[in-house]
Coordinates of C-alpha atoms and ligand atoms in Angstrom, one line a residue:
X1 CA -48.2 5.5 -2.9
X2 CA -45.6 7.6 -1.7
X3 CA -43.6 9.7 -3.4
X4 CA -40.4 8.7 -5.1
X5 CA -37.6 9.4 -3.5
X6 CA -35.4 12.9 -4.6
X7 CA -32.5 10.4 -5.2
X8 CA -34.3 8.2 -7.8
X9 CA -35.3 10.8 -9.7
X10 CA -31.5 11.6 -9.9
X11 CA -30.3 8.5 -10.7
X12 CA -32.8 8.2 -13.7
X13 CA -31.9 11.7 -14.9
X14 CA -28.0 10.5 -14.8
X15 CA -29.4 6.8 -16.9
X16 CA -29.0 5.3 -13.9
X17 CA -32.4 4.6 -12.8
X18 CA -32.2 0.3 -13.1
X19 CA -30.4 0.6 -9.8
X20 CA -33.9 0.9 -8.2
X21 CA -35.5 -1.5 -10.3
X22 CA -36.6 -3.7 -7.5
X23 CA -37.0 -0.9 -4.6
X24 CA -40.5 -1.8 -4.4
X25 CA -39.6 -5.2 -3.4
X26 CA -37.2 -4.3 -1.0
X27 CA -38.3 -4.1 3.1
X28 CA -38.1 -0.7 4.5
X29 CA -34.3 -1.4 5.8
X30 CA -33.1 -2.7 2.5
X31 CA -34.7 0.1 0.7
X32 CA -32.8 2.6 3.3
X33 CA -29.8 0.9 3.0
X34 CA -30.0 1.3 -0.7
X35 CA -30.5 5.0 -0.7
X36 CA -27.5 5.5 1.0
X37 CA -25.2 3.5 -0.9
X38 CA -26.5 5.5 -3.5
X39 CA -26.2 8.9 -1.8
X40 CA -22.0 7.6 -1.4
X41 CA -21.7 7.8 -5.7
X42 CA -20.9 11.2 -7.4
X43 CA -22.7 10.6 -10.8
X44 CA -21.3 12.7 -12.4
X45 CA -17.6 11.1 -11.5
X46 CA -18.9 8.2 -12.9
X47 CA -20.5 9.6 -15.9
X48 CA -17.2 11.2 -16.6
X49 CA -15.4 7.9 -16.2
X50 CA -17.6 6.2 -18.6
X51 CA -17.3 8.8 -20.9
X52 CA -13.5 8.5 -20.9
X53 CA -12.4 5.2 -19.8
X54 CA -15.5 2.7 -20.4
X55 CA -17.8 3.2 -23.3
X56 CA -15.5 4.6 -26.0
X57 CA -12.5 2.4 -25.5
X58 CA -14.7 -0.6 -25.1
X59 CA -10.9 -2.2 -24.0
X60 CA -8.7 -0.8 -21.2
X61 CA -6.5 2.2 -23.2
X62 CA -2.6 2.2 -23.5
X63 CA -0.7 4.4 -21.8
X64 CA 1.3 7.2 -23.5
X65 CA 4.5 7.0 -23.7
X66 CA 5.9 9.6 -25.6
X67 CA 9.0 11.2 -24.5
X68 CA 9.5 8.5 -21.5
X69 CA 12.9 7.7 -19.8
X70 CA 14.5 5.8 -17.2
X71 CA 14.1 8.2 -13.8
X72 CA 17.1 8.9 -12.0
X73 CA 17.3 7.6 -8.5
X74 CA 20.2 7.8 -5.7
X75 CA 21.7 4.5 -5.7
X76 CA 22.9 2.9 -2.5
X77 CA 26.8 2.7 -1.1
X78 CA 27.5 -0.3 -3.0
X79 CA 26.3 0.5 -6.3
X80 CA 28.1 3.5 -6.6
X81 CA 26.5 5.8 -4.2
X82 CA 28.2 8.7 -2.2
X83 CA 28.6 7.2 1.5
X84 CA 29.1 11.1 3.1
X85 CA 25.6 11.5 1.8
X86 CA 23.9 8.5 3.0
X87 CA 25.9 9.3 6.2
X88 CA 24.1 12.5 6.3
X89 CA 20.3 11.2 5.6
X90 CA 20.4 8.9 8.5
X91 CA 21.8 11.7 10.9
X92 CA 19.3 14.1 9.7
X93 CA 16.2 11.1 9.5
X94 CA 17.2 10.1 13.0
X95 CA 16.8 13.6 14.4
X96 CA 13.5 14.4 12.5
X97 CA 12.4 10.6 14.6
X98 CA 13.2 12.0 17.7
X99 CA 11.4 15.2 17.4
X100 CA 8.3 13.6 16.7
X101 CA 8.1 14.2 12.7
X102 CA 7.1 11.2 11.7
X103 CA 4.4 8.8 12.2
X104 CA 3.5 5.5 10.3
X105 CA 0.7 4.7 7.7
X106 CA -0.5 1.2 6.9
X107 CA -2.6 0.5 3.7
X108 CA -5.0 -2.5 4.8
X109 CA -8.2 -1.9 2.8
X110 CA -7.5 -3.7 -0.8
X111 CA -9.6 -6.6 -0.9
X112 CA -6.4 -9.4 -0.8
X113 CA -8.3 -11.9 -3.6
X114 CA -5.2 -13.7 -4.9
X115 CA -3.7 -14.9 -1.1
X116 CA -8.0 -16.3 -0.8
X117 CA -7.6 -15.8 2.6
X118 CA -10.3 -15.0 4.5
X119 CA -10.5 -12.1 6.9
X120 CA -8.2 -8.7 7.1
X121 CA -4.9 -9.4 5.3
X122 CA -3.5 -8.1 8.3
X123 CA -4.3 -10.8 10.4
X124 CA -2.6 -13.3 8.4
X125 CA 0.2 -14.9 10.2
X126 CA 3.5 -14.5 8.4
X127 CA 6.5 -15.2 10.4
X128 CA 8.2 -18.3 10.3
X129 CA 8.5 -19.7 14.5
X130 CA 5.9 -17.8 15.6
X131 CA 3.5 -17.6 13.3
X132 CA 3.0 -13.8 14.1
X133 CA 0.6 -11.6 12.3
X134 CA 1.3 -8.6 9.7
X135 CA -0.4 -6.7 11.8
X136 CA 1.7 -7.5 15.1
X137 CA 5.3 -7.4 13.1
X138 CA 4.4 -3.9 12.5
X139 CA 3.2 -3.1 15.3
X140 CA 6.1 -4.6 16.8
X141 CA 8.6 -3.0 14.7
X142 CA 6.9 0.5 15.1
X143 CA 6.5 0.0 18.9
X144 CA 10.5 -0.3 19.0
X145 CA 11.1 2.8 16.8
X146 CA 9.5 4.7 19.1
X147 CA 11.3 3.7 22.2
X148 CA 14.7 3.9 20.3
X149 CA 14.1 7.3 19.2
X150 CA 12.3 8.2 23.0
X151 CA 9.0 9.4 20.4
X152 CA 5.9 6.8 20.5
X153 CA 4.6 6.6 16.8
X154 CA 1.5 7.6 15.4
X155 CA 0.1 4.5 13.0
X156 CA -2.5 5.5 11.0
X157 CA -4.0 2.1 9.0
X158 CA -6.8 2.4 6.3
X159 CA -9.3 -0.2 6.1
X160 CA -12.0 -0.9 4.0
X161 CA -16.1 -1.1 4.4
X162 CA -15.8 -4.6 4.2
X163 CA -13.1 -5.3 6.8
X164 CA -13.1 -2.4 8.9
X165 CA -14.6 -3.4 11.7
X166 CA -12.9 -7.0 11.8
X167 CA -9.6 -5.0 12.1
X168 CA -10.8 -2.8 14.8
X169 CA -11.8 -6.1 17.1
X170 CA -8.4 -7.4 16.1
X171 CA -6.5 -4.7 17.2
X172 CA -9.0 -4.3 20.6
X173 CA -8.4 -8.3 21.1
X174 CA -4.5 -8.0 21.1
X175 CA -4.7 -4.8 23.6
X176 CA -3.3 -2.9 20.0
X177 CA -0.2 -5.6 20.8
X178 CA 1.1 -2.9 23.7
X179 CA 1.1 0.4 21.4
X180 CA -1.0 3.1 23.0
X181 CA -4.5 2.5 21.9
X182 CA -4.9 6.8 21.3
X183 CA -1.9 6.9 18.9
X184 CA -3.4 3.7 17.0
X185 CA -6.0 5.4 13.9
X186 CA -8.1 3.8 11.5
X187 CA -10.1 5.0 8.9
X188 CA -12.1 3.9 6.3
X189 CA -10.8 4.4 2.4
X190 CA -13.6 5.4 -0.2
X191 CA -15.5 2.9 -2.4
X192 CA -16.5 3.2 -5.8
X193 CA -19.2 1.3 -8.1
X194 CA -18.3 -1.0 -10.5
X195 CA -20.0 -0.8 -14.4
X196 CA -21.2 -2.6 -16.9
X197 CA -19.3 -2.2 -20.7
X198 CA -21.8 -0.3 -21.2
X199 CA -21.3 2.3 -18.2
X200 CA -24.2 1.1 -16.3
X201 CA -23.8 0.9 -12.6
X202 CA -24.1 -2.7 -11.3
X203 CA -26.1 -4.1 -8.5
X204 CA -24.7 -7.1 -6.5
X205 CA -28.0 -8.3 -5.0
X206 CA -31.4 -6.2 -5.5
X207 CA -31.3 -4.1 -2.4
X208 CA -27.0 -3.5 -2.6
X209 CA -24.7 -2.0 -5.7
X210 CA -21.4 -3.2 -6.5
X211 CA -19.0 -0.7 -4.7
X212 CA -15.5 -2.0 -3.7
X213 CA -12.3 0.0 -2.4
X214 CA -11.1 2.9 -4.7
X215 CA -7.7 1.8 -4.6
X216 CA -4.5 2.4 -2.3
X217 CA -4.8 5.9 -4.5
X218 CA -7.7 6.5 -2.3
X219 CA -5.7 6.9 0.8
X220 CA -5.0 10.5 0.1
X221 CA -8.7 11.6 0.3
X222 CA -9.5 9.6 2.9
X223 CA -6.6 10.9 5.3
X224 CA -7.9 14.3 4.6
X225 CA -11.4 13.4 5.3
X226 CA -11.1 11.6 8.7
X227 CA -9.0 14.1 10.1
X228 CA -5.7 12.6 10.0
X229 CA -4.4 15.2 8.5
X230 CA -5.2 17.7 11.1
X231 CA -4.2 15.1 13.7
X232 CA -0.7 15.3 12.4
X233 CA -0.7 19.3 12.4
X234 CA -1.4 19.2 16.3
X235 CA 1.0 16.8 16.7
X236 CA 3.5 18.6 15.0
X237 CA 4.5 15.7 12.7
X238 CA 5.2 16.6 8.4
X239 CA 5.9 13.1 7.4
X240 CA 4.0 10.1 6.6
X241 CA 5.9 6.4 6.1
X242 CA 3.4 4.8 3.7
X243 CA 3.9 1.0 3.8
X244 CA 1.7 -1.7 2.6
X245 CA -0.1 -4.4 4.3
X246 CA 1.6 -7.2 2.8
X247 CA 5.0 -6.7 3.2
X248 CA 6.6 -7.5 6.9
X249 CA 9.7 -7.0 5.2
X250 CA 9.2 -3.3 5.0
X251 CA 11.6 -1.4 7.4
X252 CA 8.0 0.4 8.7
X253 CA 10.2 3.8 10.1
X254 CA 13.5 3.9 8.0
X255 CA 15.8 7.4 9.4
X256 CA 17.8 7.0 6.6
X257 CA 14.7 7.7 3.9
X258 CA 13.5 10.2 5.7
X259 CA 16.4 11.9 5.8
X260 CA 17.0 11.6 1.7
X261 CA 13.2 12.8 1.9
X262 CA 13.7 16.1 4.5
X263 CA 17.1 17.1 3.1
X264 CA 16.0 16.5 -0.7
X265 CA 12.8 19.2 0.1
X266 CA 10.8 16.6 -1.5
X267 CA 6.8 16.3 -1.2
X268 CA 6.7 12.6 -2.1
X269 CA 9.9 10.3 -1.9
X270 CA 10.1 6.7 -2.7
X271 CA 12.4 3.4 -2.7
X272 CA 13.0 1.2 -5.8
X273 CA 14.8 -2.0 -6.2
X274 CA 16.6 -3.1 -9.4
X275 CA 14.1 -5.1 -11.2
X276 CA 15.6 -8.8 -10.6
X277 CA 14.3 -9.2 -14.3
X278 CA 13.2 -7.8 -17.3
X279 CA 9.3 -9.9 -17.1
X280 CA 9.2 -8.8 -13.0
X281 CA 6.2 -7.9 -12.4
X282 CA 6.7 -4.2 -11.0
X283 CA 6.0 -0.8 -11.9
X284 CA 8.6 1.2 -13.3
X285 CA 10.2 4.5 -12.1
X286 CA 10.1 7.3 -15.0
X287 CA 10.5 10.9 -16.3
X288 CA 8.2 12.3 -18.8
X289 CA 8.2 16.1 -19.4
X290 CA 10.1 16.8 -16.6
X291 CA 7.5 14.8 -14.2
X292 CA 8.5 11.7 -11.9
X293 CA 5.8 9.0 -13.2
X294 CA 5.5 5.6 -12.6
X295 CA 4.4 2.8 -15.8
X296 CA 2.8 -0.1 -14.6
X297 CA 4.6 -3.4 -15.9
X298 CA 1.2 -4.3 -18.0
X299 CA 1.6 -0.9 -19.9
X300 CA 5.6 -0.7 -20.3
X301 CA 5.9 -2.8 -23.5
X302 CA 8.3 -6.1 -22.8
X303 CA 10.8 -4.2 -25.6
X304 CA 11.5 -1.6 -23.5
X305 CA 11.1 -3.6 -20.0
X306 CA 14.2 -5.8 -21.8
X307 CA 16.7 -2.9 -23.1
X308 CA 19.7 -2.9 -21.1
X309 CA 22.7 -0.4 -20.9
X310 CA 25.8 -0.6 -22.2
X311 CA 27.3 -2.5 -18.6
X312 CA 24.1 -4.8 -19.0
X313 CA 21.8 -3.6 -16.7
X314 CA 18.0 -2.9 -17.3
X315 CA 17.4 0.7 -18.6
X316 CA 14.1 0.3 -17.3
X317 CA 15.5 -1.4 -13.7
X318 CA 13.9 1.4 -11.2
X319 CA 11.3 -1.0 -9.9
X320 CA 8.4 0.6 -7.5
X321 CA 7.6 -1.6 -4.2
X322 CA 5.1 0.4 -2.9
X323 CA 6.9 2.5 0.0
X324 CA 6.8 5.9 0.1
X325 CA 7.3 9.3 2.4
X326 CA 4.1 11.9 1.9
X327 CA 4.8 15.1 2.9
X328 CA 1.4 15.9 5.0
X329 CA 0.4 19.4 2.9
X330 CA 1.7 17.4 0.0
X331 CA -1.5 15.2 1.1
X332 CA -3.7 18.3 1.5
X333 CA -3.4 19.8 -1.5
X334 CA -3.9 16.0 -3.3
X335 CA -6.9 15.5 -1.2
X336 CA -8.5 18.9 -2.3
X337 CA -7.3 19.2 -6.1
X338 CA -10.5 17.2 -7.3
X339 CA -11.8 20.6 -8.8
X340 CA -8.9 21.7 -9.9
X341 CA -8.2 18.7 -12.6
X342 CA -5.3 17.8 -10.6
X343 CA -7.1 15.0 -8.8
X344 CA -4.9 11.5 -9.1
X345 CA -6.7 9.6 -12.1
X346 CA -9.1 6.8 -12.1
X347 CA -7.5 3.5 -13.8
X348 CA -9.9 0.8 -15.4
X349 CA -9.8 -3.1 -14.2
X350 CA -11.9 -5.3 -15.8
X351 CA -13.3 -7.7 -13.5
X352 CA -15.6 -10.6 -13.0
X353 CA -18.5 -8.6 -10.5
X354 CA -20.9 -10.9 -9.2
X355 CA -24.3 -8.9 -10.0
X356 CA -28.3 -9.8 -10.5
X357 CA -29.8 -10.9 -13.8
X358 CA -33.0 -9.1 -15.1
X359 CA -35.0 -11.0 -12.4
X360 CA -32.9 -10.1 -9.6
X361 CA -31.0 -13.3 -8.8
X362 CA -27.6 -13.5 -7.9
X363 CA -24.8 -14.4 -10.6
X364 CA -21.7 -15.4 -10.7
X365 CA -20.0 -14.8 -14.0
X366 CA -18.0 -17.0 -15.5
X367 CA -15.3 -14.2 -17.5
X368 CA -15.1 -10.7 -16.9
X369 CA -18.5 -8.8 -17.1
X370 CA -17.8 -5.3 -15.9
X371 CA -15.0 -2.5 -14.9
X372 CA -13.7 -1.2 -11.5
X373 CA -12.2 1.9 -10.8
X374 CA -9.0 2.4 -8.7
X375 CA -6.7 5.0 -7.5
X376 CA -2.9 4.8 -7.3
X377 CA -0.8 6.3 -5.1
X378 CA 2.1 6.5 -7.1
X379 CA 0.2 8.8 -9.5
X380 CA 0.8 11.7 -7.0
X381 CA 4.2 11.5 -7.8
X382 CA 4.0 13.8 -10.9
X383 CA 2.5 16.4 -8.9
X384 CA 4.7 16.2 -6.0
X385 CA 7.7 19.0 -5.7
X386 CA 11.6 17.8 -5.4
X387 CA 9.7 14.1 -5.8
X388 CA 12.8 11.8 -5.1
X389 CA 13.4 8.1 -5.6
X390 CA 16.4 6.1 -3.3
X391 CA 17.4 2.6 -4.0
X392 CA 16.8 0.1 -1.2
X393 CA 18.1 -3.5 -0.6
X394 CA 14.9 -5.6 -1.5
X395 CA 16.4 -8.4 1.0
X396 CA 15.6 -5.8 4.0
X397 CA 12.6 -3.8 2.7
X398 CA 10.4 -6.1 0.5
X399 CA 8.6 -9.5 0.1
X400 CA 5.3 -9.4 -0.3
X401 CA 2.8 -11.7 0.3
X402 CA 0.4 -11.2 -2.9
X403 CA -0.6 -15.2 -3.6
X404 CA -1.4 -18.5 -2.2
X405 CA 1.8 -20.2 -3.4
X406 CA 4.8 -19.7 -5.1
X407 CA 6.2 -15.9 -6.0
X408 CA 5.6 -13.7 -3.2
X409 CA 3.5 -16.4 -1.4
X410 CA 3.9 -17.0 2.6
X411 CA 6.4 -19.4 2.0
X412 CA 8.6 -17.5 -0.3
X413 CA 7.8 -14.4 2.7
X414 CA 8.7 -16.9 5.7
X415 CA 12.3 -17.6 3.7
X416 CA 12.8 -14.4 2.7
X417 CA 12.4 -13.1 7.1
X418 CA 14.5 -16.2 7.6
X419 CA 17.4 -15.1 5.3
X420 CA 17.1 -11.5 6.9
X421 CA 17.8 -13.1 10.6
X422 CA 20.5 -15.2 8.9
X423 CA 22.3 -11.9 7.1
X424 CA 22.4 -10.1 10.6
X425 CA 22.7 -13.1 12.7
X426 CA 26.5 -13.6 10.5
X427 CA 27.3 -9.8 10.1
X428 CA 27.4 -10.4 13.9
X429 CA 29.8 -12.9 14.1
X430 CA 27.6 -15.7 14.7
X431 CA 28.3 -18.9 13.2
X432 CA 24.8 -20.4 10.9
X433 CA 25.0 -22.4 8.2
X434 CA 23.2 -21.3 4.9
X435 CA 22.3 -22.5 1.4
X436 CA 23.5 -20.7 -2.0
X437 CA 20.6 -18.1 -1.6
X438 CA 21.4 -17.4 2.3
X439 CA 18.9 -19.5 3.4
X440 CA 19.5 -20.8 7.3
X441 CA 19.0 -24.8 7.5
X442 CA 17.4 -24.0 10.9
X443 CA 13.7 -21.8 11.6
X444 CA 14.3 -19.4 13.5
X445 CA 12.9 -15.9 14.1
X446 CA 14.1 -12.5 15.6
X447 CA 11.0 -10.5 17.4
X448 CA 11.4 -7.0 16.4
X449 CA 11.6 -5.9 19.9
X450 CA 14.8 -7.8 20.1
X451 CA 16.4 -6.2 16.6
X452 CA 13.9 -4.7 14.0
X453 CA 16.8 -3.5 11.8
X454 CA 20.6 -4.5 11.0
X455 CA 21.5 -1.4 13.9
X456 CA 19.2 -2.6 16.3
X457 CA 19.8 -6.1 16.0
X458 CA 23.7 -5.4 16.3
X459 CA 23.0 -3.5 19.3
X460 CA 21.1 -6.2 21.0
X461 CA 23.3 -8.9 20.1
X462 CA 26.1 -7.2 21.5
X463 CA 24.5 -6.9 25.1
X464 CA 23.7 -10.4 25.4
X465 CA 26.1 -12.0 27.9
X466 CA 26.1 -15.3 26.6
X467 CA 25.0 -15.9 22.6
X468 CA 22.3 -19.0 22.6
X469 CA 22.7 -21.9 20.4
X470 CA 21.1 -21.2 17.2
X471 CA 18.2 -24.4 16.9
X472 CA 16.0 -25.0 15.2
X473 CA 12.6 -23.4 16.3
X474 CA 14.9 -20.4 18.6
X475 CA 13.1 -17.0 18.6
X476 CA 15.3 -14.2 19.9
X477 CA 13.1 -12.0 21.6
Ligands
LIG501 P1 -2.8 -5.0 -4.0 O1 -2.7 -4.2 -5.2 O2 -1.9 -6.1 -3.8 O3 -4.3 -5.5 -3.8 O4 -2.7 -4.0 -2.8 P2 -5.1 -6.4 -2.8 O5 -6.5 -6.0 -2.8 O6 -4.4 -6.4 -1.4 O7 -4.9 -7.9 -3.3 P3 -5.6 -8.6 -4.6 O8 -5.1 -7.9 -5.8 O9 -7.1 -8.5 -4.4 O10 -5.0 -10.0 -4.5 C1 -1.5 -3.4 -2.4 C2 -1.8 -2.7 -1.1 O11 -2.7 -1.7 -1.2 C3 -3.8 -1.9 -0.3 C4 -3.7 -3.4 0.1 O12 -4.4 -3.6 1.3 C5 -2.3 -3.6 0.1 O13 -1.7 -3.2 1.3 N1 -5.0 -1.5 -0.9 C6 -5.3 -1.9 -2.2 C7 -5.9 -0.7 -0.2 O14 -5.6 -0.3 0.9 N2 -7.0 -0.3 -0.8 C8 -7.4 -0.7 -2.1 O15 -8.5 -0.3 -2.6 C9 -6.5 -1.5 -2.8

């Protein structure tokens, strides 16, 4: 019999050794694909996060909040902010844009569960005529940055193990919807196993262990480790625009952010909405000893999430939707602080993991039977220098699509893009009838290449000779 292999040993020493309980009865390709799922885990990351987040707790721990306080944040023109200085972020964003600065950076790796759709979340269609997917709006929108700012974009996009190469094809199917193929990057995020309660790495089937995305958190490691950092340094460009999948709201390359971001000195900058409120389910913008932080809604106790100030307004109204300028040595330094305890920290989900029973056959549990691991991004912020947070208009930066139906579903997406063309569509002079909450009574859709932003959009309406009858089903393209 041959001799175990080095790694076994290892796993055994760490009280790990079940995961090759059945390598015996695995062929010789299962038992090599084994080994090197199991070459991917740091043990002794893992036995440090059992020893801190699974087996003493035995429940997900709170959060301290000692010392925690609203964050300040710049608010917009019409909530009191200085116009001059708005003014002055877009001048300075827009000339950053057109010396190359800037590039774009999709995360597409999480694992989309609630929406149940099946395939990359990226190729979901999500607009309301057309039917176009996340994917294509972006690339749409970024594709029409770069030729209004005479600077084709870099678009970095993180995937996962699981749909990587699904995304790839996609992209290769669509000819990369017209972007140059070269500045188009993606890279696979990290993967972490999943535990038992009692710290014990699980296996999905008898020849594979449960490993799953280490969170949007991850990115920051992985864009060191595929090079996309150095990419950037060649290319002369200092500023990621972090975006997620989900949301073809997002304005994808905003001159006006980066501007508050470049001027500000700032390593990580990022927009907040008022939280419409108090139970909305975002996380919350914070200061605690001197640091930028953000609480997650589930750890911000529904006491504080409901004080309001004096005029009324939520104390606690700086909510986090996910979009974010990285400074790229901000990234660096993130990426290689692992040693130095400054590493972004692991959070705990408890999850149902499908996994084998002591014969090896495949389960399904019924209620939660293990933890995952995850990353955040927006636990950089602490660590970032000058870290700033602007206020955005939600209706022209963010609705998600997180579920299958109702809040932050397609439909609720498909009106929200519909209320956006609507908005500049009147600003414009044009004359559409809506409902209380701006909704247009016709479908209609405006292709980012016609107007991906209120500016754009104003400058192409302006050119066209004659203005078309606005019917239902008309796509301005
Ligand atoms: P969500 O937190 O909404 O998670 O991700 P999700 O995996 O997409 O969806 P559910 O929770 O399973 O329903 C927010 C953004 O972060 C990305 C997602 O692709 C999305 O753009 N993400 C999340 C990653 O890139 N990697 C991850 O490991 C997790």
């Amino acid at each position: 019999m041959a001799p175990p292999h080095p790694l076994v040993a290892t796993f055994q020493q760490a009280g790990q050794g079940h995961v090759f309980a059945f390598f015996d009865r695995l062929s010789p390709d299962e038992q090599v694909r084994l080994l090197s799922e199991a070459a991917e885990i740091d043990l002794s990351e893992v036995d440090r996060l059992n020893r801190t987040l699974v087996v003493p707790t035995g429940a997900a721990a709170g959060v301290d909040l000692t010392g925690l306080a609203p964050a300040p944040y710049q608010p917009v023109v019409a909530h009191g902010g200085d116009a001059a200085a708005w003014q002055r972020a877009k001048v300075a964003g827009e000339a950053a844009l057109r010396a190359g600065r800037v590039a774009a950076f999709t995360v597409a790796g999480g694992q989309g569960t609630r929406l149940g759709y099946d395939g990359p979340k990226g190729t979901f269609p999500v607009t309301p005529v057309m039917g176009k997917t996340l994917f294509q709006v972006f690339a749409e929108k970024l594709r029409a940055a770069g030729n209004r700012y005479g600077r084709p974009l870099h678009w970095f996009i993180m995937t996962s193990h699981q749909n990587h190469a699904a995304t790839e094809a996609f992209f290769k199917a669509q000819a990369c919807f017209g972007l140059d193929p070269t500045k188009v990057h993606f890279f696979r995020q990290g993967r972490m196993p999943a535990v038992s309660f009692e710290g014990k790495i699980l296996l999905e089937t008898m020849g594979s262990i449960a490993l799953s995305p280490d969170g949007h958190g991850g990115s920051l490691r992985a864009l060191e480790r595929s090079g996309a950092l150095d990419l950037m340094e060649r290319e002369g460009i200092d500023t990621l625009s972090y975006f997620q999948v989900d949301n073809p709201l997002v304005r994808a390359i905003d001159p006006t952010f980066v501007g508050w971001h470049l001027l500000h000195g700032s390593e990580m900058s990022s927009k907040m909405v008022p939280k419409a409120y108090a139970e909305e389910k975002l996380g919350h913008f914070c200061v605690q000893n001197e640091k930028m932080v953000v609480v997650e809604y589930s750890d911000l106790p529904m006491a504080m999430q409901r004080e309001t100030e004096a005029g009324g307004q939520l104390r606690y109204r700086a909510g986090s939707i996910a979009i974010h300028l990285l400074d790229r040595e901000f990234i660096r330094r993130m990426a290689r602080s692992g040693d130095a305890g400054l590493a972004l920290p692991f959070h705990r989900a408890d999850k149902k993991i499908p996994t084998i029973d002591a014969g090896g056959s495949v389960v399904k549990p019924a209620k939660v039977n293990g933890v995952k691991f995850e990353l955040f991004v927006f636990d950089a912020q602490p660590f970032a220098k000058n870290p700033l947070v602007i206020e955005t208009s939600r209706a022209d930066d963010f609705s998600p699509v997180k579920n299958a139906e109702g809040v932050d579903s397609p439909q609720s997406c498909r009106d929200d893009q519909r209320r956006q063309f609507a908005r500049w569509l009147k600003a414009n002079g044009a004359k559409l009838p809506t409902d209380a909450s701006g909704l247009p009574g016709v479908n209609l859709e405006v292709a980012p290449s016609f107007g991906y932003d209120e500016d754009s959009f104003a400058e192409a309406w302006a050119l066209l000779p004659s203005k078309p009858l606005l019917v239902d089903g008309l796509v301005l393209a």
